[in-house]
Short mmCIF file of C-alpha atoms in Angstrom, two decimals:
data_model
loop_
_atom_site.label_atom_id
_atom_site.label_comp_id
_atom_site.label_asym_id
_atom_site.label_seq_id
_atom_site.Cartn_x
_atom_site.Cartn_y
_atom_site.Cartn_z
CA UNK F 684 -127.55 -135.07 -16.29
CA UNK F 685 -127.45 -138.83 -16.67
CA UNK F 686 -130.06 -141.34 -15.57
CA UNK F 687 -129.48 -145.09 -15.81
CA UNK F 688 -132.60 -147.19 -16.26
CA UNK F 689 -132.49 -150.93 -15.68
CA UNK F 690 -134.64 -153.34 -17.76
CA UNK F 691 -136.91 -153.73 -14.71
CA UNK F 692 -137.36 -149.96 -14.48
CA UNK F 693 -138.15 -149.73 -18.21
CA UNK F 694 -140.78 -152.44 -17.76
CA UNK F 695 -142.29 -150.53 -14.84
CA UNK F 696 -142.30 -147.35 -16.90
CA UNK F 697 -144.10 -149.15 -19.71
CA UNK F 698 -146.77 -150.36 -17.30
CA UNK F 699 -147.30 -146.82 -16.01
CA UNK F 700 -147.53 -145.49 -19.56
CA UNK F 701 -150.07 -148.17 -20.47
CA UNK F 702 -152.23 -147.20 -17.51
CA UNK F 703 -151.87 -143.48 -18.24
CA UNK F 704 -152.86 -144.01 -21.89
CA UNK F 705 -156.01 -145.85 -20.79
CA UNK F 706 -157.20 -143.04 -18.51
CA UNK F 707 -158.86 -140.93 -21.25
CA UNK F 708 -160.92 -143.97 -22.24
CA UNK F 709 -161.81 -144.79 -18.65
CA UNK F 710 -162.92 -141.18 -18.18
CA UNK F 711 -165.61 -141.46 -20.85
CA UNK F 712 -168.21 -143.58 -18.94
CA UNK F 713 -167.97 -141.21 -15.99
CA UNK F 714 -168.24 -138.18 -18.27
CA UNK F 715 -171.41 -139.52 -19.86
CA UNK F 716 -172.91 -140.41 -16.48
CA UNK F 717 -172.50 -136.85 -15.14
CA UNK F 718 -173.59 -135.12 -18.35
CA UNK F 719 -170.24 -133.76 -19.50
CA UNK F 720 -171.29 -134.33 -23.12
CA UNK F 721 -174.13 -132.62 -24.97
CA UNK F 722 -177.27 -134.23 -26.39
CA UNK F 723 -175.32 -134.85 -29.62
CA UNK F 724 -171.96 -136.11 -28.36
CA UNK F 725 -170.62 -137.41 -31.66
CA UNK F 726 -168.69 -134.26 -32.72
CA UNK F 727 -167.31 -133.98 -29.18
CA UNK F 728 -166.19 -137.62 -29.20
CA UNK F 729 -164.52 -137.15 -32.57
CA UNK F 730 -162.60 -134.15 -31.27
CA UNK F 731 -161.82 -135.83 -27.92
CA UNK F 732 -160.24 -138.91 -29.50
CA UNK F 733 -158.47 -136.78 -32.11
CA UNK F 734 -157.02 -134.55 -29.41
CA UNK F 735 -155.61 -137.54 -27.55
CA UNK F 736 -154.19 -139.09 -30.71
CA UNK F 737 -152.28 -135.86 -31.35
CA UNK F 738 -151.19 -135.35 -27.74
CA UNK F 739 -149.80 -138.87 -27.50
CA UNK F 740 -148.10 -138.52 -30.89
CA UNK F 741 -146.33 -135.38 -29.67
CA UNK F 742 -145.37 -137.23 -26.49
CA UNK F 743 -143.78 -139.97 -28.59
CA UNK F 744 -141.69 -137.32 -30.37
CA UNK F 745 -140.46 -136.10 -26.98
CA UNK F 746 -138.85 -139.46 -26.16
CA UNK F 747 -135.70 -139.05 -28.27
CA UNK F 748 -134.86 -135.52 -27.01
CA UNK F 749 -135.49 -136.66 -23.44
CA UNK F 750 -133.36 -139.78 -23.84
CA UNK F 751 -130.54 -137.69 -25.27
CA UNK F 752 -130.82 -135.04 -22.53
CA UNK F 753 -130.79 -137.69 -19.80
CA UNK F 754 -128.17 -139.80 -21.62
CA UNK F 755 -130.46 -142.77 -21.18
CA UNK F 756 -130.61 -144.85 -24.38
CA UNK F 757 -132.96 -147.51 -22.87
CA UNK F 758 -135.66 -144.83 -22.64
CA UNK F 759 -136.09 -145.17 -26.41
CA UNK F 760 -137.75 -148.53 -25.77
CA UNK F 761 -140.97 -146.83 -24.62
CA UNK F 762 -141.36 -144.90 -27.88
CA UNK F 763 -143.06 -147.74 -29.76
CA UNK F 764 -145.62 -148.22 -26.99
CA UNK F 765 -146.51 -144.52 -27.00
CA UNK F 766 -146.72 -144.46 -30.78
CA UNK F 767 -149.10 -147.43 -30.84
CA UNK F 768 -151.38 -145.69 -28.34
CA UNK F 769 -151.45 -142.63 -30.58
CA UNK F 770 -152.52 -144.89 -33.45
CA UNK F 771 -155.17 -146.50 -31.21
CA UNK F 772 -156.77 -143.12 -30.50
CA UNK F 773 -156.49 -142.21 -34.18
CA UNK F 774 -158.38 -145.42 -35.01
CA UNK F 775 -161.10 -144.56 -32.49
CA UNK F 776 -161.27 -141.05 -33.97
CA UNK F 777 -161.76 -142.52 -37.44
CA UNK F 778 -164.17 -145.22 -36.26
CA UNK F 779 -166.49 -142.74 -34.54
CA UNK F 780 -166.57 -140.64 -37.70
CA UNK F 781 -167.24 -143.62 -39.99
CA UNK F 782 -169.72 -145.43 -37.74
CA UNK F 783 -171.55 -142.91 -35.57
CA UNK F 784 -171.34 -139.83 -37.77
CA UNK F 785 -171.60 -141.19 -41.33
CA UNK F 786 -173.07 -144.60 -40.39
CA UNK F 787 -170.89 -146.50 -42.86
CA UNK F 788 -172.30 -144.65 -45.86
CA UNK F 789 -169.44 -145.49 -48.18
CA UNK F 790 -170.44 -143.19 -51.03
CA UNK F 791 -170.74 -140.30 -48.57
CA UNK F 792 -167.43 -141.27 -46.95
CA UNK F 793 -165.65 -141.26 -50.31
CA UNK F 794 -167.22 -137.93 -51.22
CA UNK F 795 -166.18 -136.37 -47.90
CA UNK F 796 -162.58 -137.57 -48.25
CA UNK F 797 -162.32 -136.13 -51.76
CA UNK F 798 -164.16 -132.85 -51.25
CA UNK F 799 -163.04 -131.82 -47.75
CA UNK F 800 -159.36 -131.02 -47.58
CA UNK F 801 -159.05 -131.46 -43.83
CA UNK F 802 -160.52 -134.98 -44.09
CA UNK F 803 -158.08 -135.78 -46.91
CA UNK F 804 -155.20 -134.77 -44.63
CA UNK F 805 -156.67 -136.78 -41.77
CA UNK F 806 -156.99 -139.94 -43.86
CA UNK F 807 -153.48 -139.52 -45.25
CA UNK F 808 -152.14 -139.15 -41.71
CA UNK F 809 -154.03 -142.23 -40.54
CA UNK F 810 -152.70 -144.32 -43.43
CA UNK F 811 -149.13 -143.29 -42.59
CA UNK F 812 -149.68 -144.16 -38.93
CA UNK F 813 -151.15 -147.52 -39.98
CA UNK F 814 -148.05 -148.29 -42.05
CA UNK F 815 -145.73 -147.23 -39.22
CA UNK F 816 -147.65 -149.35 -36.70
CA UNK F 817 -147.58 -152.44 -38.93
CA UNK F 818 -143.81 -152.09 -39.39
CA UNK F 819 -142.97 -151.34 -35.75
CA UNK F 820 -142.20 -154.94 -34.77
CA UNK F 821 -138.53 -155.81 -34.29
CA UNK F 822 -138.70 -158.66 -36.80
CA UNK F 823 -139.89 -156.27 -39.49
CA UNK F 824 -137.29 -153.69 -38.44
CA UNK F 825 -134.51 -156.22 -38.98
CA UNK F 826 -135.98 -157.30 -42.31
CA UNK F 827 -136.27 -153.74 -43.61
CA UNK F 828 -132.83 -152.68 -42.37
CA UNK F 829 -132.00 -149.05 -43.12
CA UNK F 830 -135.22 -148.65 -45.06
CA UNK F 831 -137.13 -148.97 -41.78
CA UNK F 832 -135.71 -145.71 -40.43
CA UNK F 833 -136.45 -143.86 -43.66
CA UNK F 834 -140.01 -145.19 -43.55
CA UNK F 835 -140.54 -144.18 -39.93
CA UNK F 836 -139.29 -140.67 -40.61
CA UNK F 837 -142.70 -140.12 -42.19
CA UNK F 838 -143.99 -139.61 -38.63
CA UNK F 839 -142.53 -136.10 -38.87
CA UNK F 840 -144.85 -135.35 -41.79
CA UNK F 841 -147.79 -136.63 -39.73
CA UNK F 842 -146.74 -134.34 -36.88
CA UNK F 843 -147.34 -131.40 -39.24
CA UNK F 844 -150.38 -132.71 -41.10
CA UNK F 845 -152.50 -133.50 -38.04
CA UNK F 846 -152.34 -130.01 -36.46
CA UNK F 847 -153.21 -128.57 -39.90
CA UNK F 848 -156.06 -131.09 -40.16
CA UNK F 849 -157.26 -129.93 -36.74
CA UNK F 850 -156.94 -126.23 -37.55
CA UNK F 851 -158.77 -126.67 -40.84
CA UNK F 852 -161.55 -128.73 -39.21
CA UNK F 853 -162.52 -126.40 -36.37
CA UNK F 854 -165.14 -123.80 -37.17
CA UNK F 855 -164.12 -121.56 -34.29
CA UNK F 856 -161.31 -121.46 -31.77
CA UNK F 857 -157.95 -121.60 -33.53
CA UNK F 858 -155.74 -121.18 -30.44
CA UNK F 859 -155.54 -124.85 -29.46
CA UNK F 860 -154.67 -126.08 -33.00
CA UNK F 861 -152.05 -123.32 -33.18
CA UNK F 862 -150.49 -124.49 -29.90
CA UNK F 863 -150.29 -128.06 -31.22
CA UNK F 864 -148.75 -126.84 -34.48
CA UNK F 865 -146.12 -124.78 -32.63
CA UNK F 866 -145.28 -127.77 -30.42
CA UNK F 867 -144.89 -129.95 -33.51
CA UNK F 868 -142.65 -127.40 -35.19
CA UNK F 869 -140.50 -127.05 -32.09
CA UNK F 870 -140.02 -130.83 -31.89
CA UNK F 871 -139.08 -130.89 -35.57
CA UNK F 872 -136.74 -127.92 -35.11
CA UNK F 873 -134.84 -129.96 -32.53
CA UNK F 874 -134.35 -132.57 -35.29
CA UNK F 875 -133.48 -130.04 -38.00
CA UNK F 876 -130.01 -131.48 -38.68
CA UNK F 877 -131.47 -134.94 -39.23
CA UNK F 878 -134.32 -133.65 -41.38
CA UNK F 879 -132.07 -131.46 -43.54
CA UNK F 880 -129.45 -134.16 -44.05
CA UNK F 881 -131.05 -135.59 -47.24
CA UNK F 882 -131.31 -132.07 -48.68
CA UNK F 883 -127.62 -131.41 -48.00
CA UNK F 884 -126.68 -134.70 -49.64
CA UNK F 885 -128.72 -133.80 -52.70
CA UNK F 886 -127.12 -130.36 -52.93
CA UNK F 887 -123.62 -131.77 -52.57
CA UNK F 888 -124.03 -134.14 -55.51
#
């Protein structure tokens, strides 16, 4: 199957994706107004924003397989937009934890990052996403050359770390984190040749 997308269609698709990515945020005022959150909504908000960061990240990893299946190279152009929205929700996830939960208590924040393994994984994942977002501009891509692709391959590590972070964080209910982890592994399995290429090169030396 082959689908040809014109520049105008790609622009339209980007607009639709922007609107779709905003919907979870637009849902929040309505959810509060009808009592969808408990009297202490902070843990729920942390999980809600974290869930969307992970969902959108997995969606970004679906772009390449979909573009290849449809033989539509221009589809790759929406990947950066989706990735930046994943980072946006990850920032909200982190901000709610720092501001509303820990109230900017820096000594407590440092202690939590060091002592709690799932928070360590979460912070590491956020730092990688920050680096990938800062280097996602075309000017920086051209400046980095081949190093840019090697750098952005770290997103595959994040795709594993975040489901583990989620699984480790929840006190009950492991099914949803397991589903996310299996989805991540399946998306990485599709890229197995690419991911194993450096190992093969090392073994052939």
